[in-house]
PDB file of C-alpha atoms in Angstrom:
ATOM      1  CA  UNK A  53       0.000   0.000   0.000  1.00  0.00           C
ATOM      2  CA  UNK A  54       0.822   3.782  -0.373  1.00  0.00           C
ATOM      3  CA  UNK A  55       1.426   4.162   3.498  1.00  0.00           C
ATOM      4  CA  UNK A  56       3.663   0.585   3.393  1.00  0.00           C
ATOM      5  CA  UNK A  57       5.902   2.669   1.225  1.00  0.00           C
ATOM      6  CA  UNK A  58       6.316   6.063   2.813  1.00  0.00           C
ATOM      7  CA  UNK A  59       5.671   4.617   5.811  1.00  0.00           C
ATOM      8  CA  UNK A  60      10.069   5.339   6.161  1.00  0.00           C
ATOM      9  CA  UNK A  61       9.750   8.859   4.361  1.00  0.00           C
ATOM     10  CA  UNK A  62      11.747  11.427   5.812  1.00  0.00           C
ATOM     11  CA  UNK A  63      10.925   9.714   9.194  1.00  0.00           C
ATOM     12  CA  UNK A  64      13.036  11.164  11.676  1.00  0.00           C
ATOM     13  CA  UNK A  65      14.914  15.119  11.516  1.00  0.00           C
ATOM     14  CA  UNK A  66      18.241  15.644  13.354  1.00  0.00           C
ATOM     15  CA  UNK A  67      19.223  18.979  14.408  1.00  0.00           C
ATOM     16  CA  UNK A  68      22.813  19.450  14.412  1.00  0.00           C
ATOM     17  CA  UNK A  69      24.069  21.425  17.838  1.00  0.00           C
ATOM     18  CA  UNK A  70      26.423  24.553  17.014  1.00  0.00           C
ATOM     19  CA  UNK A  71      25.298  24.875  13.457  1.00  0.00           C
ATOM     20  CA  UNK A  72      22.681  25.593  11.299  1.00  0.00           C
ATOM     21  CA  UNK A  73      22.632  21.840   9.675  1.00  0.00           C
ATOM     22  CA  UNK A  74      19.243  19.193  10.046  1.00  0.00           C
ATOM     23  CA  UNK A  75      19.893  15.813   8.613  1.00  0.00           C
ATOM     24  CA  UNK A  76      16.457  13.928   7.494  1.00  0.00           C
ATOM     25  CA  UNK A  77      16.726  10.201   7.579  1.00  0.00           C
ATOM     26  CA  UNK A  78      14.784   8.071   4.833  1.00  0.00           C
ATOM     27  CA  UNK A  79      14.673   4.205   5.173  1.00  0.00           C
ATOM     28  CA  UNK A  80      12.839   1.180   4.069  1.00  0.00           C
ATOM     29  CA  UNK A  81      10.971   0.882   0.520  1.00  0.00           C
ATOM     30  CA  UNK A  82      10.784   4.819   0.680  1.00  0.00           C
ATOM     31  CA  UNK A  83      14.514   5.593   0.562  1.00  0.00           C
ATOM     32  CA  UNK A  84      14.374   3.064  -2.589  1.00  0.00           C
ATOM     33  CA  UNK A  85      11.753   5.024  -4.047  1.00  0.00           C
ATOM     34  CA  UNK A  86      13.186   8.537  -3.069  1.00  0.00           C
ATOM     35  CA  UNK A  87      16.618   7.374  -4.916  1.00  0.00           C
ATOM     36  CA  UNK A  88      14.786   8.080  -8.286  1.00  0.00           C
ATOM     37  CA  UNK A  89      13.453  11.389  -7.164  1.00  0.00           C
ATOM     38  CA  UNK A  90      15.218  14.756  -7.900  1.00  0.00           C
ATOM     39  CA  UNK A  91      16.835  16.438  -5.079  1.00  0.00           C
ATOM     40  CA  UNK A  92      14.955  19.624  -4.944  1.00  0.00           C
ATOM     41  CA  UNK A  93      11.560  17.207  -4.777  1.00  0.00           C
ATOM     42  CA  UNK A  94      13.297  15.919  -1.579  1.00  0.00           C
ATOM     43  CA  UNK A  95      14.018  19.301  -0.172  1.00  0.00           C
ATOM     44  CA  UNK A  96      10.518  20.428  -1.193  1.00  0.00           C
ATOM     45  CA  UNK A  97       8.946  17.410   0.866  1.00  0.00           C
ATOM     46  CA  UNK A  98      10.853  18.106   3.896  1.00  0.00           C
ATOM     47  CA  UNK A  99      10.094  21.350   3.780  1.00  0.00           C
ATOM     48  CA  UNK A 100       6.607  20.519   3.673  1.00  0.00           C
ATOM     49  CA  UNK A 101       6.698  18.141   6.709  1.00  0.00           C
ATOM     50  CA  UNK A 102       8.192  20.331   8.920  1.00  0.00           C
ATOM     51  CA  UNK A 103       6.051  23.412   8.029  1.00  0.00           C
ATOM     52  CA  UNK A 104       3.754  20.990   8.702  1.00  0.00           C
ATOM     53  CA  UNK A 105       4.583  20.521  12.037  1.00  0.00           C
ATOM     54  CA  UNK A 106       6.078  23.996  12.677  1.00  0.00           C
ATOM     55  CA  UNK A 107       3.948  26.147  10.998  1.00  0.00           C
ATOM     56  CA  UNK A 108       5.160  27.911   7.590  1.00  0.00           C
ATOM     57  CA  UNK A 109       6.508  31.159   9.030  1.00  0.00           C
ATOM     58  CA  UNK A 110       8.676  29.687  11.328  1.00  0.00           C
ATOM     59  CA  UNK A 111      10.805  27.126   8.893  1.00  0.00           C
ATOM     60  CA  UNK A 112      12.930  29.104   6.451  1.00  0.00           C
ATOM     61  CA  UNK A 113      13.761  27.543   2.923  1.00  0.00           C
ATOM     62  CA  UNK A 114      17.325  26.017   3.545  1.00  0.00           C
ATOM     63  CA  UNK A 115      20.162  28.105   1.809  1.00  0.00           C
ATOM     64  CA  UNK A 116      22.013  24.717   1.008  1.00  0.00           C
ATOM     65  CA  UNK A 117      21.284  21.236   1.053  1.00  0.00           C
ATOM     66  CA  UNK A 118      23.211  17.859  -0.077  1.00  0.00           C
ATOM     67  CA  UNK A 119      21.087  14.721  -0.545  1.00  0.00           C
ATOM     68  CA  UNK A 120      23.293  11.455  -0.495  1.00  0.00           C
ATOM     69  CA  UNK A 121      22.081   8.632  -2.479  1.00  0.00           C
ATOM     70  CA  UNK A 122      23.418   5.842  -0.265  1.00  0.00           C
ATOM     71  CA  UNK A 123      21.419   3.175  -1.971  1.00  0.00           C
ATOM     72  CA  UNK A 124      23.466   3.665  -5.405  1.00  0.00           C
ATOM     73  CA  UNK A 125      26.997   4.126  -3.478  1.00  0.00           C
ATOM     74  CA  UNK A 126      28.685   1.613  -4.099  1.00  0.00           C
ATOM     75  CA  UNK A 127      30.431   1.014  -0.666  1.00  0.00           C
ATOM     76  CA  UNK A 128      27.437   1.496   1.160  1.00  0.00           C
ATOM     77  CA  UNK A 129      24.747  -0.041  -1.363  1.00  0.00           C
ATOM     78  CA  UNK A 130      21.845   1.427   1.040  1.00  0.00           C
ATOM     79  CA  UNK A 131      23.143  -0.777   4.273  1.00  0.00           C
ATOM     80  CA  UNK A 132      23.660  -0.269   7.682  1.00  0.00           C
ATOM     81  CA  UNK A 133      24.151  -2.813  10.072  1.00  0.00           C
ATOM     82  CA  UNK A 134      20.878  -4.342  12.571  1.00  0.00           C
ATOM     83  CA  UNK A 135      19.883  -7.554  14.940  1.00  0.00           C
ATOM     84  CA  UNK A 136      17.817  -9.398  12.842  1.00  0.00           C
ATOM     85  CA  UNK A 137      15.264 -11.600  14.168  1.00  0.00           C
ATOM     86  CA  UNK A 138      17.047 -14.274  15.690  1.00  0.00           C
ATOM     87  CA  UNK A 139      20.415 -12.882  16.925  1.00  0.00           C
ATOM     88  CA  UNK A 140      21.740 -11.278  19.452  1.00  0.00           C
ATOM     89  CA  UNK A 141      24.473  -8.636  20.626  1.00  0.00           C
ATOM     90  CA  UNK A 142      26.614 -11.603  20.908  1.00  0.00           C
ATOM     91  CA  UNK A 143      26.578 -11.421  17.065  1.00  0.00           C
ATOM     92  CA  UNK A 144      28.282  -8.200  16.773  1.00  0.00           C
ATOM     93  CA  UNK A 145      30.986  -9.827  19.458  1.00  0.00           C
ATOM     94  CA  UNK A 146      31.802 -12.370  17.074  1.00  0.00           C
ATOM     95  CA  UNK A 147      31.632 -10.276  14.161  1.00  0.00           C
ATOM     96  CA  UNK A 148      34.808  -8.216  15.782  1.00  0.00           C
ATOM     97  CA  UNK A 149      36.936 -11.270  16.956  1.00  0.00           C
ATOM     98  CA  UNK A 150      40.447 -10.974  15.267  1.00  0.00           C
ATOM     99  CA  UNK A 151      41.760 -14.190  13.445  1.00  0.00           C
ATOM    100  CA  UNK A 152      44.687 -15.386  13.620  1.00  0.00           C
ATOM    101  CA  UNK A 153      46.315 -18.091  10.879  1.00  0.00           C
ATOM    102  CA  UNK A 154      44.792 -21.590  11.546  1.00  0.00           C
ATOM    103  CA  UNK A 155      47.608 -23.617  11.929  1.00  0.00           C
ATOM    104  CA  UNK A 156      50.111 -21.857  13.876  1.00  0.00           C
ATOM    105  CA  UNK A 157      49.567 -22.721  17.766  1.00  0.00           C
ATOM    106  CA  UNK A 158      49.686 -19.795  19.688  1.00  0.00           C
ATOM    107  CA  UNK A 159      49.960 -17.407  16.738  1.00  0.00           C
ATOM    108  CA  UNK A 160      48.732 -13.648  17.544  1.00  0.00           C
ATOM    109  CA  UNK A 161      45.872 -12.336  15.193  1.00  0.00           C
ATOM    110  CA  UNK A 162      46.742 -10.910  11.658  1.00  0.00           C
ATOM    111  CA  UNK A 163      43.524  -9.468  10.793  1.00  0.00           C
ATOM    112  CA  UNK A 164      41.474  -7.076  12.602  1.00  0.00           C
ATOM    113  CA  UNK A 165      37.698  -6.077  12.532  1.00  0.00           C
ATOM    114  CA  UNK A 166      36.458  -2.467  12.653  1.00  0.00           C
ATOM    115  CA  UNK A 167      33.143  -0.801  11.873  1.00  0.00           C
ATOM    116  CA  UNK A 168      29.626  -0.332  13.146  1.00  0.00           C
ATOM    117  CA  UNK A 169      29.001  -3.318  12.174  1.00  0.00           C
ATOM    118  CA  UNK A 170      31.116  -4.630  15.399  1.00  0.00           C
ATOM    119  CA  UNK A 171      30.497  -2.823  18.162  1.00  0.00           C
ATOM    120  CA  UNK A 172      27.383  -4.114  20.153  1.00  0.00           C
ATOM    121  CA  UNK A 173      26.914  -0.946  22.235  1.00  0.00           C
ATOM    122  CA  UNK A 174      26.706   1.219  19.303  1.00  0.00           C
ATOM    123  CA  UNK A 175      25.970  -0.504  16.246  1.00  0.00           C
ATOM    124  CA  UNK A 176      24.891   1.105  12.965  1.00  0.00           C
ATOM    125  CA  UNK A 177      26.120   4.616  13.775  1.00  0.00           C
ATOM    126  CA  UNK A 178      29.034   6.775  12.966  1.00  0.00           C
ATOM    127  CA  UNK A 179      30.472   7.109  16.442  1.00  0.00           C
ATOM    128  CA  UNK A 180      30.894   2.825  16.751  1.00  0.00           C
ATOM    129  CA  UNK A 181      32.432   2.870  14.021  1.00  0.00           C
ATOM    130  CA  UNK A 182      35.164   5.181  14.867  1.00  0.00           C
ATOM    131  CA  UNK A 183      35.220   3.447  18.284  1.00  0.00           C
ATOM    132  CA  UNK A 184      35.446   0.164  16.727  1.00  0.00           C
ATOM    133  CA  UNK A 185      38.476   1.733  15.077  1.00  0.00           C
ATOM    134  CA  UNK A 186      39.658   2.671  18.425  1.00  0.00           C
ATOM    135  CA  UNK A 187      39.344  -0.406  19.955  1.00  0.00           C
ATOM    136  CA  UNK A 188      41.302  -2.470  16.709  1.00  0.00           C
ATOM    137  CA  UNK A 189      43.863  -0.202  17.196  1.00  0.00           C
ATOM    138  CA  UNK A 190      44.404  -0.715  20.757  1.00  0.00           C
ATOM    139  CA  UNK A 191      44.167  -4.657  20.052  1.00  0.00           C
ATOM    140  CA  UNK A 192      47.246  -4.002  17.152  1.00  0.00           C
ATOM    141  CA  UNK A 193      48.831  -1.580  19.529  1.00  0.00           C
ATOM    142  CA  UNK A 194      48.925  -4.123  22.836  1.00  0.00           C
ATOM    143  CA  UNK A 195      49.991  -6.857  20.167  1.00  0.00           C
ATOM    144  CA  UNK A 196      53.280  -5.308  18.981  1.00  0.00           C
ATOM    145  CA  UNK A 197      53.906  -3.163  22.352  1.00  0.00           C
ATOM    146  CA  UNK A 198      52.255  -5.074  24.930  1.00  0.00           C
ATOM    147  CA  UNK A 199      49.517  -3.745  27.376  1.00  0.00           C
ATOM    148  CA  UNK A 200      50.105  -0.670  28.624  1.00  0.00           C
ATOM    149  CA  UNK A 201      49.155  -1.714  32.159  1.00  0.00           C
ATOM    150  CA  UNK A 202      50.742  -4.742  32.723  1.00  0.00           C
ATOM    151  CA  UNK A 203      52.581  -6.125  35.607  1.00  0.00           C
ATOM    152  CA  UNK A 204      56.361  -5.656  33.681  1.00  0.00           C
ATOM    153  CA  UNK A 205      56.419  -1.962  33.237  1.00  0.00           C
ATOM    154  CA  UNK A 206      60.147  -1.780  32.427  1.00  0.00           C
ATOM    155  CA  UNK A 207      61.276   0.279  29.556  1.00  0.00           C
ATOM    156  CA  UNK A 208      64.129  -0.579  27.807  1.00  0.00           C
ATOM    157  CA  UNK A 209      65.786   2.432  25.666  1.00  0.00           C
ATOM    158  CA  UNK A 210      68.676   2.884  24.126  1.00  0.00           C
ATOM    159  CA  UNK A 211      70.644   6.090  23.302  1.00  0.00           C
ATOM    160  CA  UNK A 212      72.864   6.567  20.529  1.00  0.00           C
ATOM    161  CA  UNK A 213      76.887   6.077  21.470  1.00  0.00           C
ATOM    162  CA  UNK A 214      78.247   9.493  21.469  1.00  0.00           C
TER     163      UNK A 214
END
């Protein structure tokens, strides 16, 4: 039905703190339809909803906007990560476990896992992903350095001969 398909339409409106920026959020069949639809159609609907809800003198035509076509990017292909039915947070766990090579006993990992696909806490946002990059780094970083709070906190350095 018509409502099945807008029913994700320009669905939720983020106001961005310190600037003059709003981010609209499309999802579901409507952000497949909206991909076909001209950017100042999109602009023109949002402005609609929000007069809508704010009353026409208050909401000012924007003096910029950018829509991003996720759907057609070919990185992205319209996807964000989510539990489906079934799973759990343990999912995103094992989603972010390093591997190490198979048949080397007591070999350290050799590939890492980052994104908001891995990060239970936070999943599907911007922020767990740049965690998640956070947290591989540490792993990489406590690999080849060791922890930085372990027991054996000696330091060996050397200084050139002079």
């Amino acid at each position: 039905s018509n409502s099945t398909i807008s029913r994700g339409e320009l669905f939720l409106f983020w106001s961005v703190s310190k600037a003059p920026v709003l981010i609209a959020l499309i999802a579901g069949e409507a952000a497949t339809v909206i991909e076909t639809v001209p950017d100042e159609a999109i602009v023109g609907r949002a402005m609609t909803i929000l007069r809508a809800i704010f009353g026409f003198q208050t909401v000012p035509q924007p003096s910029k906007h950018r829509v991003t076509r996720w759907r057609g990017d070919p990185w992205a292909l319209g996807s964000y990560s989510y539990v489906a039915a079934g799973s759990s947070g343990s999912d995103y766990d094992d989603l972010a476990r390093p591997v190490a090579p198979q048949n080397a006993s007591g070999a350290h990992p050799r590939l890492f896992f980052a994104g908001e696909h891995t990060i239970r806490n936070y999943p599907a946002t911007v922020h767990g992903a740049l965690l998640s990059g956070l947290r591989e780094a540490g792993r990489i970083s406590d690999q080849f350095l060791g922890p930085p709070y372990s027991k054996d906190t000696t330091v060996n350095v050397t200084t050139p001969a002079q």
